[in-house]
PDB file of C-alpha atoms in Angstrom:
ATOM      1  CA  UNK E  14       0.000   0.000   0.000  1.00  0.00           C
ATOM      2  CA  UNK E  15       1.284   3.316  -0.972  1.00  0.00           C
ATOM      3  CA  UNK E  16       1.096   6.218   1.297  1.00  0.00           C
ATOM      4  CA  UNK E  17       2.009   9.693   0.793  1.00  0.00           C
ATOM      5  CA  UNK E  18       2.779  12.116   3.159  1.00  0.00           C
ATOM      6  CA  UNK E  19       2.742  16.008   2.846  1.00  0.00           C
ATOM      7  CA  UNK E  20       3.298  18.520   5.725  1.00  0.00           C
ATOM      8  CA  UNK E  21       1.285  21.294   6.012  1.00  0.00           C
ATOM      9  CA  UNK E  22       2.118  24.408   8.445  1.00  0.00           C
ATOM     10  CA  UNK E  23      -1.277  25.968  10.179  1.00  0.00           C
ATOM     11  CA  UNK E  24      -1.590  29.279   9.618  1.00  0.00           C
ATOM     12  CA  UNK E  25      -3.216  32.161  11.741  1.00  0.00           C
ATOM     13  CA  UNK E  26      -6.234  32.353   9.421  1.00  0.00           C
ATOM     14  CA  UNK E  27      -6.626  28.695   9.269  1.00  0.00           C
ATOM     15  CA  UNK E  28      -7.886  28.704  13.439  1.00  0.00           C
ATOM     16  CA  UNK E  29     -10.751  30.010  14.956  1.00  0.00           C
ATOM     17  CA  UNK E  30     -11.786  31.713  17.889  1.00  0.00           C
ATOM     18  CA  UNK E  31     -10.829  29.177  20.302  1.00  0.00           C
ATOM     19  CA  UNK E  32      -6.957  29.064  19.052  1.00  0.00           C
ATOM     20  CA  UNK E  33      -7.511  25.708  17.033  1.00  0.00           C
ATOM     21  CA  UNK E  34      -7.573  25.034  13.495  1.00  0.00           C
ATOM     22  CA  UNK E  35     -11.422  25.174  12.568  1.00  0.00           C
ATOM     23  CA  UNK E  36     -12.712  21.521  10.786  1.00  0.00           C
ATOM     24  CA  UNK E  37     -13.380  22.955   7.833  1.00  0.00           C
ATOM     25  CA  UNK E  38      -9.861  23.146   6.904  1.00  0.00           C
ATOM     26  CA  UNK E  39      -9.005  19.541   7.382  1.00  0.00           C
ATOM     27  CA  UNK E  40     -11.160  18.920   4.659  1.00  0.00           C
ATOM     28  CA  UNK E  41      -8.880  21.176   2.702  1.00  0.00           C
ATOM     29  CA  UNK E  42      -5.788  19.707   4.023  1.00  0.00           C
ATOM     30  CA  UNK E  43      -7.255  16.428   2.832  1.00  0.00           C
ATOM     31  CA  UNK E  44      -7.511  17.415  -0.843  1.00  0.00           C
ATOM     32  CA  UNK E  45      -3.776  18.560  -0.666  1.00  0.00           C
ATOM     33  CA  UNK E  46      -2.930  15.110   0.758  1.00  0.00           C
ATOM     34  CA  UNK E  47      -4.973  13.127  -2.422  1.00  0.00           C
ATOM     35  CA  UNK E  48      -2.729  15.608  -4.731  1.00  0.00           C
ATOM     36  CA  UNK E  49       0.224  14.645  -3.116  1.00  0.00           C
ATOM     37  CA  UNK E  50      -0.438  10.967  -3.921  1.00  0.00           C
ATOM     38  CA  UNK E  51      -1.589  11.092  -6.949  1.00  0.00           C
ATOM     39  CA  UNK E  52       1.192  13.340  -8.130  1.00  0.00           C
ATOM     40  CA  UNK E  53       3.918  10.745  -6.199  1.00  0.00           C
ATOM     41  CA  UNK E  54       1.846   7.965  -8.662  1.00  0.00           C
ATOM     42  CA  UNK E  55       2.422   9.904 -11.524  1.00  0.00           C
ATOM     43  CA  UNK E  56      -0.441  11.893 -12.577  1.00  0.00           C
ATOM     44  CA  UNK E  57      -2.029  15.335 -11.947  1.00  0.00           C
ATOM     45  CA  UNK E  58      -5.824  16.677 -12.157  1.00  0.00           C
ATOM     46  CA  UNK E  59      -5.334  18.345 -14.233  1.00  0.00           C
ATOM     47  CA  UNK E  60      -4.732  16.281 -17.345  1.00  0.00           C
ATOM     48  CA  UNK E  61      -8.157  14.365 -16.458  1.00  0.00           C
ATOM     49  CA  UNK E  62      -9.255  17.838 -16.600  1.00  0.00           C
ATOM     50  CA  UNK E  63      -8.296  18.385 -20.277  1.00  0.00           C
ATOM     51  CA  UNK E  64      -9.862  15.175 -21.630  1.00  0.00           C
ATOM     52  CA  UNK E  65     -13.582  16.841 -19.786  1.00  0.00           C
ATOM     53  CA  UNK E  66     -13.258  14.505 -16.521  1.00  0.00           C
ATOM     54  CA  UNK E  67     -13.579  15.422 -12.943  1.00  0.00           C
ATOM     55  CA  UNK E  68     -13.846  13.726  -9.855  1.00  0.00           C
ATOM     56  CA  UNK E  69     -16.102  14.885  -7.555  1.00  0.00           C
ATOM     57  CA  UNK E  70     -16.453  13.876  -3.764  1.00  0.00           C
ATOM     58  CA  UNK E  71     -19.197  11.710  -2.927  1.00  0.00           C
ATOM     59  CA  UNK E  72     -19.261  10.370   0.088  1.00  0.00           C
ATOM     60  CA  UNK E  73     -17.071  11.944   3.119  1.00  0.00           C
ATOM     61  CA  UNK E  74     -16.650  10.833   6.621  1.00  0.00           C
ATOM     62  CA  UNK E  75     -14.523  12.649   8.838  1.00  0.00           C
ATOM     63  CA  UNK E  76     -13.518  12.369  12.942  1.00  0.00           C
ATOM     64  CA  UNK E  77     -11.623  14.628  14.958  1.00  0.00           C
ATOM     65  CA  UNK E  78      -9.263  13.371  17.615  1.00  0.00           C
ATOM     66  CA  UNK E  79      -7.163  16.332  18.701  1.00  0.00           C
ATOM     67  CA  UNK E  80      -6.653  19.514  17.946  1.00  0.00           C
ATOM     68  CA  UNK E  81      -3.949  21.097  15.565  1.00  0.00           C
ATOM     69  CA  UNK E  82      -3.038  24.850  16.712  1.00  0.00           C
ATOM     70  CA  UNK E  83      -1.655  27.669  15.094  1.00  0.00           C
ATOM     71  CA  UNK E  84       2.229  27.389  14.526  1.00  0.00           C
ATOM     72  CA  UNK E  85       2.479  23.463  14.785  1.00  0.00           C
ATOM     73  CA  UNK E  86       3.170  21.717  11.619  1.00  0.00           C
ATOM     74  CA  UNK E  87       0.194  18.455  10.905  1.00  0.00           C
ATOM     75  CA  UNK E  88       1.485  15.498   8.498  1.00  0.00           C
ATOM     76  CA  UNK E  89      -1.264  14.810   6.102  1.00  0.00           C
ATOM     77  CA  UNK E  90      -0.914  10.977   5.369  1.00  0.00           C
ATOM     78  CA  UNK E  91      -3.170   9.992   2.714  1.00  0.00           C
ATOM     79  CA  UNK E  92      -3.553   6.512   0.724  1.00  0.00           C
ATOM     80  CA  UNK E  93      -6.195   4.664  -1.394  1.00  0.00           C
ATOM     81  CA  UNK E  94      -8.254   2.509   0.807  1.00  0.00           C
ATOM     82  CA  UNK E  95     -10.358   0.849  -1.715  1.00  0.00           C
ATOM     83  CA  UNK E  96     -10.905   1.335  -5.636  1.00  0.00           C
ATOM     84  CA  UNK E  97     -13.090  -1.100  -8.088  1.00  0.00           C
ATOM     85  CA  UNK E  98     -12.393   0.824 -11.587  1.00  0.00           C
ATOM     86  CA  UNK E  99     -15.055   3.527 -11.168  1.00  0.00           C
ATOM     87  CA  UNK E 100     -15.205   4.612  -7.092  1.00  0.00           C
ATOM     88  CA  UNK E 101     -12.154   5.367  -5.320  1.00  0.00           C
ATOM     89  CA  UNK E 102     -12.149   5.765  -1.597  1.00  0.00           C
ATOM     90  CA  UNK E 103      -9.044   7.507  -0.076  1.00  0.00           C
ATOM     91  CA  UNK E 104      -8.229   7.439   3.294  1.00  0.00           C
ATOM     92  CA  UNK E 105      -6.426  10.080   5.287  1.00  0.00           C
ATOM     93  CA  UNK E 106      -4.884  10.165   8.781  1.00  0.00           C
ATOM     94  CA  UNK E 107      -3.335  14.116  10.126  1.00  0.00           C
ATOM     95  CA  UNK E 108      -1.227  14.004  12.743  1.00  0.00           C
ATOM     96  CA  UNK E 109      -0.027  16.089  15.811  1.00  0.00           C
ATOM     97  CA  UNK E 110       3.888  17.268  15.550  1.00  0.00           C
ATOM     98  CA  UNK E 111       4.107  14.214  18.039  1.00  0.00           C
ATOM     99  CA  UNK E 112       3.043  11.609  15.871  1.00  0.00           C
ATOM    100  CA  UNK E 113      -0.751  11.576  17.661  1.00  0.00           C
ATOM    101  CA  UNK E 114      -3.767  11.121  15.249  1.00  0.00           C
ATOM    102  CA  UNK E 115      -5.449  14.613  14.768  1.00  0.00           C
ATOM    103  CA  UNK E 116      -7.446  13.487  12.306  1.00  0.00           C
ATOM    104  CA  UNK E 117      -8.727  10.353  10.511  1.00  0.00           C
ATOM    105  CA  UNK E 118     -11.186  10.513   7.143  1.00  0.00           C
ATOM    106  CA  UNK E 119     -12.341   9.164   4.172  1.00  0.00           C
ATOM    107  CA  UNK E 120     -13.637  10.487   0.981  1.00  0.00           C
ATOM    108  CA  UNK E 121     -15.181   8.660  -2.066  1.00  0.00           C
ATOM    109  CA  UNK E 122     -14.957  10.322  -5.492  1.00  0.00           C
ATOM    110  CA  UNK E 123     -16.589   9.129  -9.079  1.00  0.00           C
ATOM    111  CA  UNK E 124     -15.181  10.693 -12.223  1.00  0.00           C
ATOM    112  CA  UNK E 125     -17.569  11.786 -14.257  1.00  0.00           C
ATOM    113  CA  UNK E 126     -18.208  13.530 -17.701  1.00  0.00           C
ATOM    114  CA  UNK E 127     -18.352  17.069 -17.003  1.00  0.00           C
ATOM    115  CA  UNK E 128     -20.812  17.657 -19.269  1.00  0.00           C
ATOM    116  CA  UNK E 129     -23.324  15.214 -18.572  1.00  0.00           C
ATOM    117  CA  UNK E 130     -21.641  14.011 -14.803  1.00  0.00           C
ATOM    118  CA  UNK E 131     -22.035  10.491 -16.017  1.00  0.00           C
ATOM    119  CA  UNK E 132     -19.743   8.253 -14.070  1.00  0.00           C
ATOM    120  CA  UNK E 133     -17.284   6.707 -16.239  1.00  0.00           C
ATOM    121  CA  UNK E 134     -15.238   3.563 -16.114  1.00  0.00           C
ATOM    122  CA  UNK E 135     -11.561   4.590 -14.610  1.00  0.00           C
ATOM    123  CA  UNK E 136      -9.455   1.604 -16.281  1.00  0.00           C
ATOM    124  CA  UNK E 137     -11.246   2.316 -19.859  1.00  0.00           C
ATOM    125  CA  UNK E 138     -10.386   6.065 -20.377  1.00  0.00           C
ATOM    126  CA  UNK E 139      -7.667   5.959 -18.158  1.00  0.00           C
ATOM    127  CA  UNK E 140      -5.630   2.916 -17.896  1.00  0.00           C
ATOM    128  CA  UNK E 141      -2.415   3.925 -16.721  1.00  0.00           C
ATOM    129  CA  UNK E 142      -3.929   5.422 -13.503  1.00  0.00           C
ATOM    130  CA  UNK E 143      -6.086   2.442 -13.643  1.00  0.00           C
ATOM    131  CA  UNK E 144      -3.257   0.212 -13.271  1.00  0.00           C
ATOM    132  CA  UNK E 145      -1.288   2.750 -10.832  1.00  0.00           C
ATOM    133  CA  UNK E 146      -4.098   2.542  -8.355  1.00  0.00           C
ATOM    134  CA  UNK E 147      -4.499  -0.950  -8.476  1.00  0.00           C
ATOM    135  CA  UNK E 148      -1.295  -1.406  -7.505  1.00  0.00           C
ATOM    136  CA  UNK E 149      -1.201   1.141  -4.667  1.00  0.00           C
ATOM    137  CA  UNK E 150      -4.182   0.424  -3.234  1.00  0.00           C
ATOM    138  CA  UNK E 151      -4.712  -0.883   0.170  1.00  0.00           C
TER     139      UNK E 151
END
């Protein structure tokens, strides 16, 4: 199983009143850390992009452990916990500077036209990320 790792420094703006960084960011975090891997496979966005695919989220679970504060630096950890040929499912852990989970998630994406958001079959118009995920996968 592949994992990628990307650290990420919290910013002032990313907290909120009570000094922590607010849970909307993780979410953003998270979307870094599926870059990451996807660029350490090989690939980017956006060339799936160009040929009129996306990938939009459809399914997201997310539960907060600790809390990341302003100054600390979180390791985004981020792998593919299950794919078929048309859904992948990443998974994500953020830790603490120490090591402690911050963080743990999931998020499911189908690509899709993006004219018509009809799901489409990964290992047909894609089959070198077909064959890269298969092989990294969990």
């Amino acid at each position: 199983m592949k994992v990628a790792e990307k650290q990420i420094e919290v910013r002032y703006a990313e907290t909120d009143q009570m000094g922590v960084v607010y849970h909307a960011n993780y979410l953003v975090w998270m979307e870094v850390g599926r870059t990451e891997l996807i660029k350490q496979l090989g690939f980017h966005y956006a060339d799936m992009e160009k040929e009129g695919i996306i990938s939009p989220v459809v399914d997201l679970q997310v539960s907060y452990k600790k809390p990341l504060h302003y100054g600390e630096t979180a390791t985004v950890r981020t792998w593919i916990d299950a794919y078929d040929g048309i859904r992948v499912t990443y998974g994500y852990e953020i830790l603490t500077p120490d090591g402690e989970i911050a963080v743990t998630g999931k998020s499911q994406h189908v690509c899709v036209k993006r004219d018509t958001f009809r799901p489409i079959v990964i290992r047909k118009y894609f089959p070198d990320w077909h064959e890269a995920y298969e092989r990294a996968k969990k």
